[in-house]
mmCIF file with all atom_site columns, C-alpha atoms in Angstrom:
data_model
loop_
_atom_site.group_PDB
_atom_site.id
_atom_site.type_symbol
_atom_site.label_atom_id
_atom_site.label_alt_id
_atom_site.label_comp_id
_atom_site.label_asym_id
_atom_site.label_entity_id
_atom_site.label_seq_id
_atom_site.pdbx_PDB_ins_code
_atom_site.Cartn_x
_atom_site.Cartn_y
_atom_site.Cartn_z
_atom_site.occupancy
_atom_site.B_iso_or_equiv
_atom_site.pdbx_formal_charge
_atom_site.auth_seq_id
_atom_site.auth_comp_id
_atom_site.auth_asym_id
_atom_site.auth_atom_id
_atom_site.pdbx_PDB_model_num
ATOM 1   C CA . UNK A 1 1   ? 0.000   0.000  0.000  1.00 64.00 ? 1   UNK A CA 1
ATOM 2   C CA . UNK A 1 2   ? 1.340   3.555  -0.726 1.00 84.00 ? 2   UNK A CA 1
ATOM 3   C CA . UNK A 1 3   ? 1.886   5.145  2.327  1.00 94.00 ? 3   UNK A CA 1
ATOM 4   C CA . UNK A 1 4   ? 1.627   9.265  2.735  1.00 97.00 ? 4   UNK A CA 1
ATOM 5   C CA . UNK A 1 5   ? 2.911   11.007 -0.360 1.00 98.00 ? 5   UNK A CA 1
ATOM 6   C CA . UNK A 1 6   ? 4.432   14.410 -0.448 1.00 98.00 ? 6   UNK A CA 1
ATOM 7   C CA . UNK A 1 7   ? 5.499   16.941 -3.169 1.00 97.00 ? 7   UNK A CA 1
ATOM 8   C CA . UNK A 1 8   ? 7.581   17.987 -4.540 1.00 98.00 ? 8   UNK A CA 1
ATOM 9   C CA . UNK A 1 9   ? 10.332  16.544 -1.898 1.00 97.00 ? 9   UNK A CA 1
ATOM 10  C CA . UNK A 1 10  ? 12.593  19.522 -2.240 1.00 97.00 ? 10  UNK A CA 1
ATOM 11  C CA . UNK A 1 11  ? 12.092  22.821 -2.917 1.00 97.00 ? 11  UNK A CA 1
ATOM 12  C CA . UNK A 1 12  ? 14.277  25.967 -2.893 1.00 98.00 ? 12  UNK A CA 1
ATOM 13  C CA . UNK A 1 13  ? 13.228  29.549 -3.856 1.00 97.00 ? 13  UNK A CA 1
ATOM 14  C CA . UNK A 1 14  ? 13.379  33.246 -3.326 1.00 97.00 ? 14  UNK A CA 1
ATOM 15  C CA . UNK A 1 15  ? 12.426  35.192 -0.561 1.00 97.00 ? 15  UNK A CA 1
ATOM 16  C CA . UNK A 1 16  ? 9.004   36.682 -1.405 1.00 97.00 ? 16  UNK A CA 1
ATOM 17  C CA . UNK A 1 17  ? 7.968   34.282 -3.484 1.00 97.00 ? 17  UNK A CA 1
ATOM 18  C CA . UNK A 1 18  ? 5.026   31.875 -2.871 1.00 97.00 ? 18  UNK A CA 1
ATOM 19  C CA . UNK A 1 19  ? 5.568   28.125 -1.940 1.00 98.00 ? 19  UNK A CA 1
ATOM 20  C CA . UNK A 1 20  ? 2.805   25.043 -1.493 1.00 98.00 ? 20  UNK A CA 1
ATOM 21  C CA . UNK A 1 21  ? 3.626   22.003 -0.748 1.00 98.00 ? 21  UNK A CA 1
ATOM 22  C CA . UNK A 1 22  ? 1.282   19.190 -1.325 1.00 98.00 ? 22  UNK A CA 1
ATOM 23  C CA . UNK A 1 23  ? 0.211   16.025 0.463  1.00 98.00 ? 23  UNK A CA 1
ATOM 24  C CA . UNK A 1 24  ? -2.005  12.654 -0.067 1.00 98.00 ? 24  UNK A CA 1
ATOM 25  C CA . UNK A 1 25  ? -2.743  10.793 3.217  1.00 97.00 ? 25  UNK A CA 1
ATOM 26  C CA . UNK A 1 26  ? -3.498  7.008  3.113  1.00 96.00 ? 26  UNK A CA 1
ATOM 27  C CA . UNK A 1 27  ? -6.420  5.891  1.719  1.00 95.00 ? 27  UNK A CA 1
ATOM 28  C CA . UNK A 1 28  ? -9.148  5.987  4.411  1.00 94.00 ? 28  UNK A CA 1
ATOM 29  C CA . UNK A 1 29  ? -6.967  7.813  6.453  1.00 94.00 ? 29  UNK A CA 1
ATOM 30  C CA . UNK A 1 30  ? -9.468  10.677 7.893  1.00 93.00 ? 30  UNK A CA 1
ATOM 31  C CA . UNK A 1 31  ? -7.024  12.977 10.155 1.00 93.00 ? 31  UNK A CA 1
ATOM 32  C CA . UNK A 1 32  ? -4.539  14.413 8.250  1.00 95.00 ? 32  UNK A CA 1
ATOM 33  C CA . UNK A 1 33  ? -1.607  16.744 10.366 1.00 95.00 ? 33  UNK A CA 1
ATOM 34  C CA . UNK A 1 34  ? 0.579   19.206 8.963  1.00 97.00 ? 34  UNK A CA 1
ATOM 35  C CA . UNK A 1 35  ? 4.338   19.515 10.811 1.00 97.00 ? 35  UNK A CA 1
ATOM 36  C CA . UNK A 1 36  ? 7.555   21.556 10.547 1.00 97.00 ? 36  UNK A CA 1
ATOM 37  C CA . UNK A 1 37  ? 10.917  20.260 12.014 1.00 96.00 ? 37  UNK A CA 1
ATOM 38  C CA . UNK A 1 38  ? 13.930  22.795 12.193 1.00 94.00 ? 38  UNK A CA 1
ATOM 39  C CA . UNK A 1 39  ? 16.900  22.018 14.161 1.00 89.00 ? 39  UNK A CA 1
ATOM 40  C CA . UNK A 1 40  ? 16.192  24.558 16.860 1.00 88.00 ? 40  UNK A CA 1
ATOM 41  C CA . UNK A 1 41  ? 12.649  24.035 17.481 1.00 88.00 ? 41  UNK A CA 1
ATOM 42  C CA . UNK A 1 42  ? 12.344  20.006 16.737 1.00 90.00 ? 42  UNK A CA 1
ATOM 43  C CA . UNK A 1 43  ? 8.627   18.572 15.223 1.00 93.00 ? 43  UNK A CA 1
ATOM 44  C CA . UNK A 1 44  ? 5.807   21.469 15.073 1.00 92.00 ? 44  UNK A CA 1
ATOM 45  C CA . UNK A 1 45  ? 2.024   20.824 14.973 1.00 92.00 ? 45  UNK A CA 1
ATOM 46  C CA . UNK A 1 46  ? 1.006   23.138 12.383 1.00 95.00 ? 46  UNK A CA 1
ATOM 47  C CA . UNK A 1 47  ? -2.496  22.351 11.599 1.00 95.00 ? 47  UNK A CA 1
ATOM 48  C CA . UNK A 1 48  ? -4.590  19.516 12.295 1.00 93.00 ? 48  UNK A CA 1
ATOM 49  C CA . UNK A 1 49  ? -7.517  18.470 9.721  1.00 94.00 ? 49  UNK A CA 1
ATOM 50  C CA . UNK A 1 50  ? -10.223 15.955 10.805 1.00 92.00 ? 50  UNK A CA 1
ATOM 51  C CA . UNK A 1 51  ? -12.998 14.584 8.177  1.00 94.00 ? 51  UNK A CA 1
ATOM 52  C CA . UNK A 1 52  ? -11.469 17.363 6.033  1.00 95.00 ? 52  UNK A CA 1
ATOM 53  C CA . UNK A 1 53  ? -11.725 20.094 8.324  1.00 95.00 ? 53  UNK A CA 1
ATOM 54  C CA . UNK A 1 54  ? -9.445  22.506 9.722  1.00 94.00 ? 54  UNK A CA 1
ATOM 55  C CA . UNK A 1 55  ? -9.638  21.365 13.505 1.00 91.00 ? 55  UNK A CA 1
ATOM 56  C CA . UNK A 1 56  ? -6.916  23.601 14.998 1.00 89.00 ? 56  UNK A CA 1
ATOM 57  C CA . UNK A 1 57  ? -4.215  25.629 13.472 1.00 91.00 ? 57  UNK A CA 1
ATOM 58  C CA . UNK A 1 58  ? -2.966  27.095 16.271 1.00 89.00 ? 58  UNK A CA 1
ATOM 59  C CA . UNK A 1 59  ? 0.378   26.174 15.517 1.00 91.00 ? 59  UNK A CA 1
ATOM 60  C CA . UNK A 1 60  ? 0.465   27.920 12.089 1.00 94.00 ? 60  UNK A CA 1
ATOM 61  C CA . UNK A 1 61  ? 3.317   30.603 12.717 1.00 88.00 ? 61  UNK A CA 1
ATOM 62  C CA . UNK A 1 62  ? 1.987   33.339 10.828 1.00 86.00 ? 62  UNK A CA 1
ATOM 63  C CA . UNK A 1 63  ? -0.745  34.585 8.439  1.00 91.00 ? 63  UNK A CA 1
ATOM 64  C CA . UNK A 1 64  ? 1.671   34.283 5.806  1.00 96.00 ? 64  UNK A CA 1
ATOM 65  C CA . UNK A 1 65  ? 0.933   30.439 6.465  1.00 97.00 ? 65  UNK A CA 1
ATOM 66  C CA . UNK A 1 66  ? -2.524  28.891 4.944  1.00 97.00 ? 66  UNK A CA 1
ATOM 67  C CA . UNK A 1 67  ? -3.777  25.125 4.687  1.00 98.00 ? 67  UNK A CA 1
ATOM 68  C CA . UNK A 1 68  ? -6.843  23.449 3.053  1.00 97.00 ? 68  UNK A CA 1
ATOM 69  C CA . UNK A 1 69  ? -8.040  20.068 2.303  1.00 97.00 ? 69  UNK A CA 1
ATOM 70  C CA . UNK A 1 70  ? -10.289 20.500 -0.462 1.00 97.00 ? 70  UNK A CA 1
ATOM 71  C CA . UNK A 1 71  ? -10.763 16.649 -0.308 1.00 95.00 ? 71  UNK A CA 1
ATOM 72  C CA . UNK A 1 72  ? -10.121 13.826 1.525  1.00 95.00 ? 72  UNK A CA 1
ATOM 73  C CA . UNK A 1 73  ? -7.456  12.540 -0.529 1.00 96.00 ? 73  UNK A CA 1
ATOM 74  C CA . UNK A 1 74  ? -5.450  15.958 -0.875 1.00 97.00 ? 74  UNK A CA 1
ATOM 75  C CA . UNK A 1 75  ? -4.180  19.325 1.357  1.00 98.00 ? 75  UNK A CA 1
ATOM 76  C CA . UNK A 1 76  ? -2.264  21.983 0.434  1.00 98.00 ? 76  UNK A CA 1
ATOM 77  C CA . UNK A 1 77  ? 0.116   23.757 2.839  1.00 98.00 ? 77  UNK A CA 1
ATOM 78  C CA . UNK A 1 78  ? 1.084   27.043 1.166  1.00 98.00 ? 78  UNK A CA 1
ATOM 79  C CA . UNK A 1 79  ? 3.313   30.042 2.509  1.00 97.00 ? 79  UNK A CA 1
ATOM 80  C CA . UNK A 1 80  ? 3.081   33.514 0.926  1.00 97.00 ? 80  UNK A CA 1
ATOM 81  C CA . UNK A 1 81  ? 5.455   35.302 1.030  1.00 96.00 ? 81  UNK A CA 1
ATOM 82  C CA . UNK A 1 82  ? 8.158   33.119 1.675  1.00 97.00 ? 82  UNK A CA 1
ATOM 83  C CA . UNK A 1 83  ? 10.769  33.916 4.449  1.00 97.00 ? 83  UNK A CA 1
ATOM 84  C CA . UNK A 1 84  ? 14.595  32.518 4.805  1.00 97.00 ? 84  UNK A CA 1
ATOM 85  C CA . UNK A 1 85  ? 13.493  31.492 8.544  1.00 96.00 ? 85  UNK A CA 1
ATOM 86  C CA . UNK A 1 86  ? 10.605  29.400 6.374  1.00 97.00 ? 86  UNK A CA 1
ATOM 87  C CA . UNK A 1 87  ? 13.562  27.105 5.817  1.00 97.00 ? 87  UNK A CA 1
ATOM 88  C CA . UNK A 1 88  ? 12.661  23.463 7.454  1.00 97.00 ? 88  UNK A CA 1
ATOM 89  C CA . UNK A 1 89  ? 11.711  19.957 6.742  1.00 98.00 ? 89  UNK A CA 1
ATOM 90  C CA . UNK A 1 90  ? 7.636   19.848 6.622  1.00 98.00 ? 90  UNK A CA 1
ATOM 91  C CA . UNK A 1 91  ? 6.031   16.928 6.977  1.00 98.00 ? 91  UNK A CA 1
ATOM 92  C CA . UNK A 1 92  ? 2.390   15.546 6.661  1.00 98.00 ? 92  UNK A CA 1
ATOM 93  C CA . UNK A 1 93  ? 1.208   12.852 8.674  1.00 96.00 ? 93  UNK A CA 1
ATOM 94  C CA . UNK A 1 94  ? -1.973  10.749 8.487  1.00 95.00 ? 94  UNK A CA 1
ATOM 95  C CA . UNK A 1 95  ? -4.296  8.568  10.590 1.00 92.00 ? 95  UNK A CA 1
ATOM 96  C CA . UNK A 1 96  ? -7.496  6.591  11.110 1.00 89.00 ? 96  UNK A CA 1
ATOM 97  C CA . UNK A 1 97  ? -8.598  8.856  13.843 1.00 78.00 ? 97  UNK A CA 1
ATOM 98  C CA . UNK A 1 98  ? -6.840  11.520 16.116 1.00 68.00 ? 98  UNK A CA 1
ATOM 99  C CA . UNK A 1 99  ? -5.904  9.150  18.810 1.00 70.00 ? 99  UNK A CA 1
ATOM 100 C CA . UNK A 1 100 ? -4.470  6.234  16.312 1.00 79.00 ? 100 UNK A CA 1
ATOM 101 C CA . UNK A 1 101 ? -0.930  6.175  15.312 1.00 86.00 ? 101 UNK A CA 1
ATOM 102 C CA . UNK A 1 102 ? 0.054   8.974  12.818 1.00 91.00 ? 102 UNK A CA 1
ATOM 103 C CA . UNK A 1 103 ? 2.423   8.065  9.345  1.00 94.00 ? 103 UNK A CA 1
ATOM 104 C CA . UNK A 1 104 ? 4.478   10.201 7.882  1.00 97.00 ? 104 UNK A CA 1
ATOM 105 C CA . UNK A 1 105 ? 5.063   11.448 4.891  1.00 97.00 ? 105 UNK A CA 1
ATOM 106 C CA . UNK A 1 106 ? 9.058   11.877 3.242  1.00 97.00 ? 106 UNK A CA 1
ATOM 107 C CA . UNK A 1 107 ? 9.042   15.346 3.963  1.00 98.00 ? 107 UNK A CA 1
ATOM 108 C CA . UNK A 1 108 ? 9.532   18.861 1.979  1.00 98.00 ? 108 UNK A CA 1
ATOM 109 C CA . UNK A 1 109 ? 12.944  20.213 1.888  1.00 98.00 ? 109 UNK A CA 1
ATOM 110 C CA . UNK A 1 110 ? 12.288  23.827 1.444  1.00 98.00 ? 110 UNK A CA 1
ATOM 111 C CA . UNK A 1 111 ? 15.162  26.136 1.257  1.00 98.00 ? 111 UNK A CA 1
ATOM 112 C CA . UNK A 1 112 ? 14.429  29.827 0.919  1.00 98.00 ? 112 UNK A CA 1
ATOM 113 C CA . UNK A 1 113 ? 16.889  32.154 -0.380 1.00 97.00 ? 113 UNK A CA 1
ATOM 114 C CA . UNK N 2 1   ? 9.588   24.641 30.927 1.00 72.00 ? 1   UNK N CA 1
ATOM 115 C CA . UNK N 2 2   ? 9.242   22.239 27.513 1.00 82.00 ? 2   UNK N CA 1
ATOM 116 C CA . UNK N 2 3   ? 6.080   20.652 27.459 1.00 90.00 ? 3   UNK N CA 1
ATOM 117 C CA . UNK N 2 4   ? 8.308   17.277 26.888 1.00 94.00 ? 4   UNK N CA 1
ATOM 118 C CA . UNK N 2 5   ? 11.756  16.659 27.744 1.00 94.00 ? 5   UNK N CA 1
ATOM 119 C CA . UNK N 2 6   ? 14.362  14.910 25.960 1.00 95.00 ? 6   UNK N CA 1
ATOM 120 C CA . UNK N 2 7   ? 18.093  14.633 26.784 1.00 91.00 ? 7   UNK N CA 1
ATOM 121 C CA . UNK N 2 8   ? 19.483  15.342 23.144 1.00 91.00 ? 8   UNK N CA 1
ATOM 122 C CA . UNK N 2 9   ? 22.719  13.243 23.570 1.00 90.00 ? 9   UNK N CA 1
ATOM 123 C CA . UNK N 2 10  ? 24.237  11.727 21.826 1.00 94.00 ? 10  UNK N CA 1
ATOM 124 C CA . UNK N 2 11  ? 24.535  8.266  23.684 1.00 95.00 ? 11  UNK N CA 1
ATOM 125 C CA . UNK N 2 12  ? 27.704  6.056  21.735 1.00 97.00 ? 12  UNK N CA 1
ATOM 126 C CA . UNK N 2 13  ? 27.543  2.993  22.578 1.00 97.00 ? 13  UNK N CA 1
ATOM 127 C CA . UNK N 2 14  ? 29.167  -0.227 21.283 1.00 97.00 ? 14  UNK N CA 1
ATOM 128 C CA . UNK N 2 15  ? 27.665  -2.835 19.503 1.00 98.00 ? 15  UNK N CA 1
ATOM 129 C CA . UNK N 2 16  ? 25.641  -5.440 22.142 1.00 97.00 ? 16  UNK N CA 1
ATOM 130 C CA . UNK N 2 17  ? 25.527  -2.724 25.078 1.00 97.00 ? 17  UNK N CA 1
ATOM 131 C CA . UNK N 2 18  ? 22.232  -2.158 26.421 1.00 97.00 ? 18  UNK N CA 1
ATOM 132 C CA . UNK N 2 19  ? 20.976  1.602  26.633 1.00 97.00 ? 19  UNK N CA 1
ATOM 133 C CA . UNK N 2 20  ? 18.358  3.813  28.041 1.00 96.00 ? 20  UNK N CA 1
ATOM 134 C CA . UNK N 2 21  ? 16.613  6.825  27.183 1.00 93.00 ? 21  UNK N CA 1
ATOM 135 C CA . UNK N 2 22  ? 13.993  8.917  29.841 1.00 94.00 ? 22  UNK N CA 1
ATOM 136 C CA . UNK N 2 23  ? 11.662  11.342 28.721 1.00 96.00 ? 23  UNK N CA 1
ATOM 137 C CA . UNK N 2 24  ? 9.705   13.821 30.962 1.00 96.00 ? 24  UNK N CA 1
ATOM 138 C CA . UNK N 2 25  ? 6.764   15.077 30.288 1.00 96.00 ? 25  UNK N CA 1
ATOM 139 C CA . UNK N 2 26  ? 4.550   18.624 32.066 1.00 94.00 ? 26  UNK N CA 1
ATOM 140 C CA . UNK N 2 27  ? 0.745   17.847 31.373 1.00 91.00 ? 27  UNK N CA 1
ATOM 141 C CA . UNK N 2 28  ? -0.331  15.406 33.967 1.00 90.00 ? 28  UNK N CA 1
ATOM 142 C CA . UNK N 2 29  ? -3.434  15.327 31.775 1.00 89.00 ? 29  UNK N CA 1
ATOM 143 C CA . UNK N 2 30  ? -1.705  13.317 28.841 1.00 90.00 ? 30  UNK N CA 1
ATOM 144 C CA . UNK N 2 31  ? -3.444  10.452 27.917 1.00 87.00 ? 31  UNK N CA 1
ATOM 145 C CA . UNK N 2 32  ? -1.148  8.729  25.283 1.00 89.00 ? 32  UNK N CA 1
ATOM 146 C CA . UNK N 2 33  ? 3.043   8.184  25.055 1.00 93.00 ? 33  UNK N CA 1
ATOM 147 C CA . UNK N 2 34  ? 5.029   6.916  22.266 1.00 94.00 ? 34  UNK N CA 1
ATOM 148 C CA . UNK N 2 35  ? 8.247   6.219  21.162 1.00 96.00 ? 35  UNK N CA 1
ATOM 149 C CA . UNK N 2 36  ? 9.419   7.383  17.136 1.00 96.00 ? 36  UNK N CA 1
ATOM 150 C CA . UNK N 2 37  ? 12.497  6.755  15.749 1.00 97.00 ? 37  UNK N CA 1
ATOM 151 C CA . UNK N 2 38  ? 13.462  8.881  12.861 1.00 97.00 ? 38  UNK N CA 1
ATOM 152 C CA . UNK N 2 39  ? 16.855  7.756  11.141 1.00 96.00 ? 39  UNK N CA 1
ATOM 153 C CA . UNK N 2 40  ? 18.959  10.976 9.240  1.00 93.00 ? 40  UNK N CA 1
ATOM 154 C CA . UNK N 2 41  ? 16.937  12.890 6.675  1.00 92.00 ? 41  UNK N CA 1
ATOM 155 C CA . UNK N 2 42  ? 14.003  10.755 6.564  1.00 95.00 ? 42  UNK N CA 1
ATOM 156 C CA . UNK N 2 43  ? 10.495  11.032 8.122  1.00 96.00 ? 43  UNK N CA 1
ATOM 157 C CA . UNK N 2 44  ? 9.906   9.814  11.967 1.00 97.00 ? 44  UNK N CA 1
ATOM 158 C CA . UNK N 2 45  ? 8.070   6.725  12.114 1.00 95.00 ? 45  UNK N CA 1
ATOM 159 C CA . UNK N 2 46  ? 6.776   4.760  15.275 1.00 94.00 ? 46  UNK N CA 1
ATOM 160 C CA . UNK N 2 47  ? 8.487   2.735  17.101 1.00 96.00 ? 47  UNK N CA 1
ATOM 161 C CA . UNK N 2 48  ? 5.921   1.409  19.929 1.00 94.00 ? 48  UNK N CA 1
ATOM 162 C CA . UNK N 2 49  ? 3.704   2.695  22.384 1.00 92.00 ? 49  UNK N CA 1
ATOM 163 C CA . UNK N 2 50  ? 4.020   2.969  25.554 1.00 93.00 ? 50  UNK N CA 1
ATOM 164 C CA . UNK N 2 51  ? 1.711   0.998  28.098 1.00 86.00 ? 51  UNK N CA 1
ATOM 165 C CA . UNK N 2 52  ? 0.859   1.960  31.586 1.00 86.00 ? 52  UNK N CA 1
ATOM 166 C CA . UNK N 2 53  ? 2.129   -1.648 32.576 1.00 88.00 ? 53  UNK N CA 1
ATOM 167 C CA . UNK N 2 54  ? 4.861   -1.337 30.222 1.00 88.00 ? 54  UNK N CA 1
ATOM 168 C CA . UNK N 2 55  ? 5.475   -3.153 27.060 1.00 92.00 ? 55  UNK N CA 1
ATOM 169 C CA . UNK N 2 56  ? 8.291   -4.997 25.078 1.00 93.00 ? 56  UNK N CA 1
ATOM 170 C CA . UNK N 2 57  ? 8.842   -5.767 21.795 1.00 93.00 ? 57  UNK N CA 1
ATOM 171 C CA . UNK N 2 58  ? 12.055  -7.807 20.925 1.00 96.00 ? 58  UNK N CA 1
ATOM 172 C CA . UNK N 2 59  ? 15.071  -5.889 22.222 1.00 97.00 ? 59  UNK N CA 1
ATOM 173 C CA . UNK N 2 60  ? 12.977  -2.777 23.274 1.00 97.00 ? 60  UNK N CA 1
ATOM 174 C CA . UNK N 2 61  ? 11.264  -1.990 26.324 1.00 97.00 ? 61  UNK N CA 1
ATOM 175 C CA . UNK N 2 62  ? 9.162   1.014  26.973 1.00 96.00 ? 62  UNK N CA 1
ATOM 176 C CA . UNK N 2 63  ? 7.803   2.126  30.807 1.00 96.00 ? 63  UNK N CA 1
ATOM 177 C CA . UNK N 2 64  ? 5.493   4.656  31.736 1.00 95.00 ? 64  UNK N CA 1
ATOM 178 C CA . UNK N 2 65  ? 5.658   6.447  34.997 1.00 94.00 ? 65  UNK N CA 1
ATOM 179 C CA . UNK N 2 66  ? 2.669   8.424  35.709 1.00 93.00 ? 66  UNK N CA 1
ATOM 180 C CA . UNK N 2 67  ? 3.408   9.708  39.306 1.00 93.00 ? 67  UNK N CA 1
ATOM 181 C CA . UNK N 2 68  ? 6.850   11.036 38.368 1.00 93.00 ? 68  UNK N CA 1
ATOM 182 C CA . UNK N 2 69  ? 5.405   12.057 34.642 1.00 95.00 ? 69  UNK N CA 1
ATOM 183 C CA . UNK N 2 70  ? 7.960   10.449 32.753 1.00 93.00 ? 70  UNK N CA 1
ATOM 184 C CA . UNK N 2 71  ? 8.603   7.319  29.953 1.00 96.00 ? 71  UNK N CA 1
ATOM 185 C CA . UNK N 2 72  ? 12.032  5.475  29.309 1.00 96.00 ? 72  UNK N CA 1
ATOM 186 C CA . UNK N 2 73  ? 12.616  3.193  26.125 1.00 97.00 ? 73  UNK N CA 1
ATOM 187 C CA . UNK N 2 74  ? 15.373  0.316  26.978 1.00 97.00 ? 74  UNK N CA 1
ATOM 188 C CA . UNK N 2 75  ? 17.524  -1.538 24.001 1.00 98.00 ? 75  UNK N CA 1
ATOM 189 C CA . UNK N 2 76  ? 19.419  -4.177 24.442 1.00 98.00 ? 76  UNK N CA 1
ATOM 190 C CA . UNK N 2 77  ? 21.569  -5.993 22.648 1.00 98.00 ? 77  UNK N CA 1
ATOM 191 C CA . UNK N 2 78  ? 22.337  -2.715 20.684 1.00 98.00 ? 78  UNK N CA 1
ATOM 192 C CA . UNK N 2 79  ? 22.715  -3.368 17.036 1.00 97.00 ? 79  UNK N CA 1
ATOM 193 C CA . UNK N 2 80  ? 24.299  -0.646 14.598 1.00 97.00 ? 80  UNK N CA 1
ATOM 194 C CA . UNK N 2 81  ? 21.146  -0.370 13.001 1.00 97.00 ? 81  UNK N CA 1
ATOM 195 C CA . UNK N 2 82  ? 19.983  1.185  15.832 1.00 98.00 ? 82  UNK N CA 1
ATOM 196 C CA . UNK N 2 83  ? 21.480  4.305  15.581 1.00 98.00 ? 83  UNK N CA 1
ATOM 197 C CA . UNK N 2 84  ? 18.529  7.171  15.010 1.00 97.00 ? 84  UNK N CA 1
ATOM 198 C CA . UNK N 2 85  ? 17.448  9.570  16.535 1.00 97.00 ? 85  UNK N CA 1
ATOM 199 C CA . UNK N 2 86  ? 14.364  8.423  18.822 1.00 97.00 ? 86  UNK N CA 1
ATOM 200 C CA . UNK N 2 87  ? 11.292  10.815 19.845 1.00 96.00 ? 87  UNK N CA 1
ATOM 201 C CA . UNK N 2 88  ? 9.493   10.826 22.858 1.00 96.00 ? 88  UNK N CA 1
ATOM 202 C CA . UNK N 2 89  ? 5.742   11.675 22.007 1.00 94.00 ? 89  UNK N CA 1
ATOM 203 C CA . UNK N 2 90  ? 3.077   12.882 24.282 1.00 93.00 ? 90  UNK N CA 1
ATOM 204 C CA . UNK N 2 91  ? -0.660  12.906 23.407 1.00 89.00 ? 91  UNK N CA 1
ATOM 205 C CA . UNK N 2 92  ? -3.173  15.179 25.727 1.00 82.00 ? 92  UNK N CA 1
ATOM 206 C CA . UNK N 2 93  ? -6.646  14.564 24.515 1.00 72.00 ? 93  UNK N CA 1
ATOM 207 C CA . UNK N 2 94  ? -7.895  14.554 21.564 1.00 68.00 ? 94  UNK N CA 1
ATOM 208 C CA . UNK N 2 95  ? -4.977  15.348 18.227 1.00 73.00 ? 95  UNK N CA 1
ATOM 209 C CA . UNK N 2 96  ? -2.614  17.560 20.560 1.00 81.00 ? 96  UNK N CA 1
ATOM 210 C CA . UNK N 2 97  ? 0.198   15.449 20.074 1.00 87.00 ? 97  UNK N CA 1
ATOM 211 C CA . UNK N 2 98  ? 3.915   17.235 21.358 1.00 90.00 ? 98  UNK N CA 1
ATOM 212 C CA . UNK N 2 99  ? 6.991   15.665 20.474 1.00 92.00 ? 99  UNK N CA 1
ATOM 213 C CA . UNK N 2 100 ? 10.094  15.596 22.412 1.00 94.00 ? 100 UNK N CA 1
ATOM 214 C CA . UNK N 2 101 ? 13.441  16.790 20.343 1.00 93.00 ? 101 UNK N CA 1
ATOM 215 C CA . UNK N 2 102 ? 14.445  13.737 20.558 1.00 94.00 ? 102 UNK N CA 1
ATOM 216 C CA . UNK N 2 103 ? 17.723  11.822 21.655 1.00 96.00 ? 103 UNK N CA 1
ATOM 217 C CA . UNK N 2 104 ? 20.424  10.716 19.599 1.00 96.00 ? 104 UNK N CA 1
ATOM 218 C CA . UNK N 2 105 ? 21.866  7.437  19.636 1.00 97.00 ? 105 UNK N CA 1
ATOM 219 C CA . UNK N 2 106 ? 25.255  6.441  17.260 1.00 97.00 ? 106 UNK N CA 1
ATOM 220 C CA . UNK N 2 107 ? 25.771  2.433  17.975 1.00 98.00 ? 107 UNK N CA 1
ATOM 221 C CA . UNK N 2 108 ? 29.681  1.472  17.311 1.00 96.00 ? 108 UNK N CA 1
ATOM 222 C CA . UNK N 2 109 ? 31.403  -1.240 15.938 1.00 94.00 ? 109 UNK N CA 1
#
């Protein structure tokens, strides 16, 4: 079975410009979580989705920071305008409910410039 | 204070030593502890829960001690594939889910 998939894996750009990174959970997968790791401030809960909808995004750093899951088979996690302290892994994690065990996806490089 | 507490490390150790990681943890409401291991440049990926009675699996042993608020993972027989980096993770309710920063361990030859 494929397990979460992520793209593109890396990504590097300017400052200023705009950046989404894309994620498909598992099939039948319904809580879908959006996370940043950076070597200073480890694994980040961004956003949390359940059944498709935004449950809390209290972790989203900024308003420059947006997420949607137009479907349950696809989110978006999209940053505009981009910032060098952007830089991080993010990763998207799914699971059968909130309180089962979450997979992760490879991961987004994103390097901005 | 963190919310969880990992000591970073790293822990060398040779090959066949037995090792042990703690992990504290503030919320006294948590309801759910884990253990990830994420190996270099590649996503974090679970390793086993973590039991009130405690649990093994194979060479791993994971405790949970609510009155002191704190989980250890135990490996023994320490193989070189074991070195990672391994995450505590705390769940409080619900999706909150908090990881620790993790603790690195480099197994030698």
């Amino acid at each position: 079975d494929a397990g979460v998939i992520q793209s593109p894996r890396h990504e590097v750009t300017e400052m200023g410009q705009e950046v989404t990174l894309r994620c498909k959970p598992i099939s039948g997968h319904n809580s879908l979580f959006w996370y940043r790791q950076t070597m200073m401030r480890g694994l980040e809960l961004l956003i949390y989705f359940n059944n498709n909808v935004p449950i809390d995004d209290s972790g989203m750093p900024e308003d420059r920071f947006s997420a949607k899951m137009p479907n349950a088979s696809f989110s978006t996690l999209k940053i505009q305008p981009s910032e060098p302290r952007d830089s991080a892994v993010y990763f998207c994690a799914s699971s059968f409910g909130s309180q089962e065990t979450q997979y992760f996806g490879p991961g987004t490089r994103l390097l901005v410039l | 204070r963190k919310e969880v507490e990992q000591d970073p490390g790293p822990f060398n150790v040779p090959e066949g030593a037995t090792v042990a990681f703690n992990c504290t943890y503030s919320n006294s409401a948590s309801q759910s502890f884990f253990w990830y291991r994420q190996d270099c440049r590649k996503e974090p990926k679970l390793l086993m829960s973590v039991y009130s009675s405690g649990n093994e699996d194979g060479r791993f042993t994971a405790q949970l001690n609510r009155a002191s608020q704190y989980i250890s993972l135990l490996i023994r027989d320490s193989k070189l594939s074991d070195s990672a980096t391994y995450l505590c993770v705390v769940r409080t309710g619900g999706f909150k889910t908090i990881f620790g920063a993790g603790t690195r361990l480099f197994v030698k030859a």
